[in-house]
Tab-separated table of C-alpha atoms and ligand atoms in Angstrom:
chain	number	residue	atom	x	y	z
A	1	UNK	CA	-18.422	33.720	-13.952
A	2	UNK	CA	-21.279	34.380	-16.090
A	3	UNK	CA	-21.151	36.701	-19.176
A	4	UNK	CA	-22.894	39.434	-17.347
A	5	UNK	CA	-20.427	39.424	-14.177
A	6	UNK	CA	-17.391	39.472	-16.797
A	7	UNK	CA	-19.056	42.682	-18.430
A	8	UNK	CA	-19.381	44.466	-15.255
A	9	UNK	CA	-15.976	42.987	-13.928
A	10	UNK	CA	-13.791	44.479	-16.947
A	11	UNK	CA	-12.889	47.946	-16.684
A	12	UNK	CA	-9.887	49.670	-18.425
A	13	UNK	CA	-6.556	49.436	-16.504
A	14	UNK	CA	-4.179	52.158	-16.886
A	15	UNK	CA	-1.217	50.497	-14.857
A	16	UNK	CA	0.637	46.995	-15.159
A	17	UNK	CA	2.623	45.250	-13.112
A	18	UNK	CA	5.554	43.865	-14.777
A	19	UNK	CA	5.480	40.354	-14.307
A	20	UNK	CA	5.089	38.672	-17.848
A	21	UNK	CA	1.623	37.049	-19.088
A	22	UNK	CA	1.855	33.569	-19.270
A	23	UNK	CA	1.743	31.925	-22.528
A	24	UNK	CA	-1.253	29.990	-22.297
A	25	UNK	CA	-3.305	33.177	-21.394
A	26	UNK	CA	-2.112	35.173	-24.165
A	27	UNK	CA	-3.343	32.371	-26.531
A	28	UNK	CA	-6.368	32.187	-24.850
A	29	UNK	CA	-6.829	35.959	-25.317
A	30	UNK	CA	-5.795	35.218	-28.990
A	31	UNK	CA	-8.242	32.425	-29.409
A	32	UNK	CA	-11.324	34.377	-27.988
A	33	UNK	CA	-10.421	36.824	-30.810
A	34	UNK	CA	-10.207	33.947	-33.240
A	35	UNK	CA	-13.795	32.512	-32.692
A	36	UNK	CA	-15.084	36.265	-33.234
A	37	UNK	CA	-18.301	36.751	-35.561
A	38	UNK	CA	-16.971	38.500	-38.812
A	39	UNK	CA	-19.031	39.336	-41.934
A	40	UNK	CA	-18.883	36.780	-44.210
A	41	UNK	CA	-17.065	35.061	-42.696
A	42	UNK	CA	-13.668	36.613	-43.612
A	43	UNK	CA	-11.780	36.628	-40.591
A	44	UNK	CA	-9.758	39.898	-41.980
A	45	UNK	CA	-8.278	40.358	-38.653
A	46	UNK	CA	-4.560	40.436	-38.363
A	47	UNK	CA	-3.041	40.383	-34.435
A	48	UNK	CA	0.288	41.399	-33.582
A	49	UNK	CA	1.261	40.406	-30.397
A	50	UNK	CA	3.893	42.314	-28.954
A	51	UNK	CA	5.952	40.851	-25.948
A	52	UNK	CA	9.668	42.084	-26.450
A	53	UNK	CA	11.083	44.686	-24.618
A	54	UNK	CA	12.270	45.907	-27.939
A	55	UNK	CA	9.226	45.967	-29.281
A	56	UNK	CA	7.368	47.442	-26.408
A	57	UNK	CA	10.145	50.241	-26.382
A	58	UNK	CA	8.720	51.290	-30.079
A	59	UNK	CA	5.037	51.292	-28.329
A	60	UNK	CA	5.687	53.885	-25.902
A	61	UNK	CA	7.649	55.835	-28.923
A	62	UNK	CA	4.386	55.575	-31.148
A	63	UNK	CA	2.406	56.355	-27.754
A	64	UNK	CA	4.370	59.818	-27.028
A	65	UNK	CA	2.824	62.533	-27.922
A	66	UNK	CA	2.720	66.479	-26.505
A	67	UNK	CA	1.060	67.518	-23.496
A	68	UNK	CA	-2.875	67.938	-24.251
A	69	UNK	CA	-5.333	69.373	-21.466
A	70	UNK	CA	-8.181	67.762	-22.614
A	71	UNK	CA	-6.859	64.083	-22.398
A	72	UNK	CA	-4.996	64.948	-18.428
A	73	UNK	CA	-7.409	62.391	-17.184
A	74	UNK	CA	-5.871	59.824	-19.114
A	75	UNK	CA	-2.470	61.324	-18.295
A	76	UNK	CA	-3.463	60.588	-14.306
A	77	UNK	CA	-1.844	56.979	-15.196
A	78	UNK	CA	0.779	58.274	-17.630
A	79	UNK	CA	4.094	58.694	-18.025
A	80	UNK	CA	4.790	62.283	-17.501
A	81	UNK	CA	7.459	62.892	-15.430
A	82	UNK	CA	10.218	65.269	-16.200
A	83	UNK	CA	9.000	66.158	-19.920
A	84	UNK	CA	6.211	67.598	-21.200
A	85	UNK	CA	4.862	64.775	-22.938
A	86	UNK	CA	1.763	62.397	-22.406
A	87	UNK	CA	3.059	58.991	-22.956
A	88	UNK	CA	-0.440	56.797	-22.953
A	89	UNK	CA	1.839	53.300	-22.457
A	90	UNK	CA	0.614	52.578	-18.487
A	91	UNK	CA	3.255	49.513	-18.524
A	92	UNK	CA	1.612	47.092	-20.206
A	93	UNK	CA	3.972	44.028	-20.800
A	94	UNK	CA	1.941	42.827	-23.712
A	95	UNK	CA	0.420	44.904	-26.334
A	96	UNK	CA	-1.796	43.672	-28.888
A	97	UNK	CA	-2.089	45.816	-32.485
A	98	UNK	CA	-5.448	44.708	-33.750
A	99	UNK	CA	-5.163	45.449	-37.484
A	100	UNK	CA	-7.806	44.177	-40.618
A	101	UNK	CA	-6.616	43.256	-43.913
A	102	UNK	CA	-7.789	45.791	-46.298
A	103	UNK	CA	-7.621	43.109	-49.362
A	104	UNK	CA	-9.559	40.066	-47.511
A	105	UNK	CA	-12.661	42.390	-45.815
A	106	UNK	CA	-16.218	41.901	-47.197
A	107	UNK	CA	-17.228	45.077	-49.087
A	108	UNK	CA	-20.625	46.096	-49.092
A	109	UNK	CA	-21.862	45.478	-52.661
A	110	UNK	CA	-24.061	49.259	-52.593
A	111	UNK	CA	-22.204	50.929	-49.855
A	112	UNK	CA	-18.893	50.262	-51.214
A	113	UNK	CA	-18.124	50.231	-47.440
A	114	UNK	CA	-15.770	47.871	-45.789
A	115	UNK	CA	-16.753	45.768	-42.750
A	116	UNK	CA	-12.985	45.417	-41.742
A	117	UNK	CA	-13.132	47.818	-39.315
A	118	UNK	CA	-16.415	46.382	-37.611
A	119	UNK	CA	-14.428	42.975	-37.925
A	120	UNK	CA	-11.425	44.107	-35.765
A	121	UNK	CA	-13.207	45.755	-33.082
A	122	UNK	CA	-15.572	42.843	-32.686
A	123	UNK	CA	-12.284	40.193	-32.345
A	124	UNK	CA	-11.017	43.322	-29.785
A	125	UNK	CA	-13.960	42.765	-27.782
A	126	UNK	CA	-14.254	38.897	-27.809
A	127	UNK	CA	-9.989	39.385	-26.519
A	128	UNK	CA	-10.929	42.527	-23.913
A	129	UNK	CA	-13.846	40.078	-22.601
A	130	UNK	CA	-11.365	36.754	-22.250
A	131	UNK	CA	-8.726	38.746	-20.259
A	132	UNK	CA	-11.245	39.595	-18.017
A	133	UNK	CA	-12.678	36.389	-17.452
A	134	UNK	CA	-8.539	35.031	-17.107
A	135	UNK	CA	-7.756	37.756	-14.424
A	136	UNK	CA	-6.042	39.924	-16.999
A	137	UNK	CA	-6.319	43.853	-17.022
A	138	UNK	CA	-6.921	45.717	-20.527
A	139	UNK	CA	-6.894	48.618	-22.074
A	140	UNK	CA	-8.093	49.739	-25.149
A	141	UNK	CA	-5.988	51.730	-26.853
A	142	UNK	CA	-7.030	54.365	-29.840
A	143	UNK	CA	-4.529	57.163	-29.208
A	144	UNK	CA	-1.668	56.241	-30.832
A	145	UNK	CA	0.219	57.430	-33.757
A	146	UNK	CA	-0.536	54.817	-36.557
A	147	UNK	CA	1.631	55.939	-39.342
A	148	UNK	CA	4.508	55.598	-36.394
A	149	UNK	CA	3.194	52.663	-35.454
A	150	UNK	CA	3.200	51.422	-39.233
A	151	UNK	CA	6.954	52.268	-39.629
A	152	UNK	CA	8.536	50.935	-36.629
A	153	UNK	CA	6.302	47.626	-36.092
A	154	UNK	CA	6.550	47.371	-40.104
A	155	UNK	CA	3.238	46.988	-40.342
A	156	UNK	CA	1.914	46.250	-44.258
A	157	UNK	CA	0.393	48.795	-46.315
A	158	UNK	CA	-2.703	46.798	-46.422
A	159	UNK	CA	-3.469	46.134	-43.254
A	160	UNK	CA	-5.424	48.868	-41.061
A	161	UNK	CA	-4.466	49.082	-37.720
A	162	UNK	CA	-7.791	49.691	-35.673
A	163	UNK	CA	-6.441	49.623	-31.961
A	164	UNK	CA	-4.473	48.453	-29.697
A	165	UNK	CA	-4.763	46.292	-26.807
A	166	UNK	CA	-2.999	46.918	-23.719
A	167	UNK	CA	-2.883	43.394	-21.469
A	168	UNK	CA	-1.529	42.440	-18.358
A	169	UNK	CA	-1.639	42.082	-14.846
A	170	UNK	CA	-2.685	45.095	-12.867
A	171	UNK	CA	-0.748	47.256	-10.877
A	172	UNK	CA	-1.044	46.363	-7.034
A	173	UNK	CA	-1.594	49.965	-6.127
A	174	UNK	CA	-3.593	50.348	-9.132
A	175	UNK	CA	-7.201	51.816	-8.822
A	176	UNK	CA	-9.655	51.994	-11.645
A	177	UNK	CA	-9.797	56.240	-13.057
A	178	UNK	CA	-13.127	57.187	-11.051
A	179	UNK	CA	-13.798	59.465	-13.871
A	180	UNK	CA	-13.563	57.102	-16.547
A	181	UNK	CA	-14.575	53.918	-15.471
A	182	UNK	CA	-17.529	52.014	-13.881
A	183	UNK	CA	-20.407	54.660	-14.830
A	184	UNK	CA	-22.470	53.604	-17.220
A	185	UNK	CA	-25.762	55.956	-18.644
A	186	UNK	CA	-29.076	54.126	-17.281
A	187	UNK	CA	-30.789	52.204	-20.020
A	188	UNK	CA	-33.552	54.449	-20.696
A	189	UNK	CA	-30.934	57.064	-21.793
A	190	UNK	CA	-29.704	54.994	-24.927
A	191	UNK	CA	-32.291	52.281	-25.635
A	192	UNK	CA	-35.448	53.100	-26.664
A	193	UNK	CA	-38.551	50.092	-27.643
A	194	UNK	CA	-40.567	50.652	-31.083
A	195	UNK	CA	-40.320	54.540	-31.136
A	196	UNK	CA	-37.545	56.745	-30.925
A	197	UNK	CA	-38.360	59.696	-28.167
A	198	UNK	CA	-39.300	62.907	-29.333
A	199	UNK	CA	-36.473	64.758	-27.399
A	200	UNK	CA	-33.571	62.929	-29.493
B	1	LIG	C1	-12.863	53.070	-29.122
B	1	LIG	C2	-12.154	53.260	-27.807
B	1	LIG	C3	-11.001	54.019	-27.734
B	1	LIG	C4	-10.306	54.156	-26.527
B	1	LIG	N1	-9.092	54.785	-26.526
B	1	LIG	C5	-8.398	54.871	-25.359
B	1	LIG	C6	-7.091	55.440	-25.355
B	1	LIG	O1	-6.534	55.813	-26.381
B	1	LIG	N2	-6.448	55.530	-24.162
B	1	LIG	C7	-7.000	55.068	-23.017
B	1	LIG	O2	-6.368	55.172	-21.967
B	1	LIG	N3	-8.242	54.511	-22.991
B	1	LIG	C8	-8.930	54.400	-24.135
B	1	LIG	N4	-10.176	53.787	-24.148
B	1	LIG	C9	-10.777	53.311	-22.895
B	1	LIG	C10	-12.014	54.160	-22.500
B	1	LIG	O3	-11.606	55.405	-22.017
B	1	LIG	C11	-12.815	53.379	-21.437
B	1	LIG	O4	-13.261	52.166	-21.998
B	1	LIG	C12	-14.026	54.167	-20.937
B	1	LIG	O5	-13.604	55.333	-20.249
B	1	LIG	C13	-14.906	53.340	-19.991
B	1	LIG	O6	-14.145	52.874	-18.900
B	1	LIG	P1	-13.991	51.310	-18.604
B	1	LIG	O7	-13.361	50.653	-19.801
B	1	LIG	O8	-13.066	51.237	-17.402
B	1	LIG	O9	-15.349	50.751	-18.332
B	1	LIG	C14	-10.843	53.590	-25.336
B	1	LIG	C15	-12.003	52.821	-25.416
B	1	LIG	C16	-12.643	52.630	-26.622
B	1	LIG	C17	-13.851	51.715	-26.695
């Protein structure tokens, strides 16, 4: 598959089945990540792969939160039965906490600002992009409750957790959210040659 079929092909997947990803895929997600463009060269990026039931329990604890209207599109997939709450965990049997270490980013010299963050979401991508091309599902994951998440994975004070990464095989009954997924603004909408338009 060519790069432009795999960008077309991913889409976010809001319900696993729960047969396990093999090894050799998950470090093939991993080293994706690992060959990632960072500034300098740093390679701040810090992955915790999470794979235990255990583990995955304290995911869908950090994942939990009370019912909100405005995300009940993403609560179409969730676990909502019988309580109140939104619980954004779809299943996933691995979950990947992409983090940056604050100490080992490049700072911007006149900014002051640091590229960790950039870093991270870059290595996300280069994973997201791999699963695809494996026959993996993922999900990007923002809504979560990182000081939770910090406590109960034991995450270091210096390392930034930027997202997580939901993999695994779909769902046989899943179907992608037909409000989320697979629309895309034409190109004339957000790239513009030379001149920025007058009406933005
Ligand atoms: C920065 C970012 C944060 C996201 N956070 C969440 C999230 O917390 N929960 C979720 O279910 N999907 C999340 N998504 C997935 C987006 O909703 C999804 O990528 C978007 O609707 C486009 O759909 P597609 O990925 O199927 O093409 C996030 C995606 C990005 C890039």
């Amino acid at each position: 598959m060519d790069f432009m079929d795999i960008s077309k092909k991913r889409h976010t997947v809001r319900k696993y089945d729960r047969r396990p990803v093999e090894k050799e895929k998950i470090e093939k997600i991993l080293e994706a990540g690992r060959w990632a463009p960072t500034a300098v060269n740093a390679q701040p990026q810090r992955v915790l792969v999470l794979d235990t039931q255990e583990n995955l329990e304290k995911v869908r604890a950090f994942c939990t939160f009370g019912w909100q209207k405005k995300y009940v599109e993403l609560a179409k997939e969730s676990d909502t039965e019988g309580h109140e709450k939104i619980v954004i965990y779809y299943g996933a049997p691995v979950v990947m906490v992409v983090c940056y270490d604050t100490e080992e980013c490049w700072i911007h010299p006149e900014s002051g600002k640091a590229s960790g963050a950039t870093d991270a979401t870059i290595v996300a991508t280069h994973m997201m992009m791999e699963a695809a091309s494996i026959g993996l599902g993922s999900a990007w994951i923002s809504y979560f409750d990182e000081e939770k998440a910090r406590e109960l994975l034991e995450i270091p004070k210096h390392w930034k957790p930027v997202c997580m990464l939901y993999v695994g095989y779909p769902a046989e009954d899943y179907m992608p959210n037909d409000k989320l997924s697979g629309k895309r603004k034409e190109l004339g909408e957000t790239c513009f040659y030379n001149t920025v338009p007058e009406a933005m």
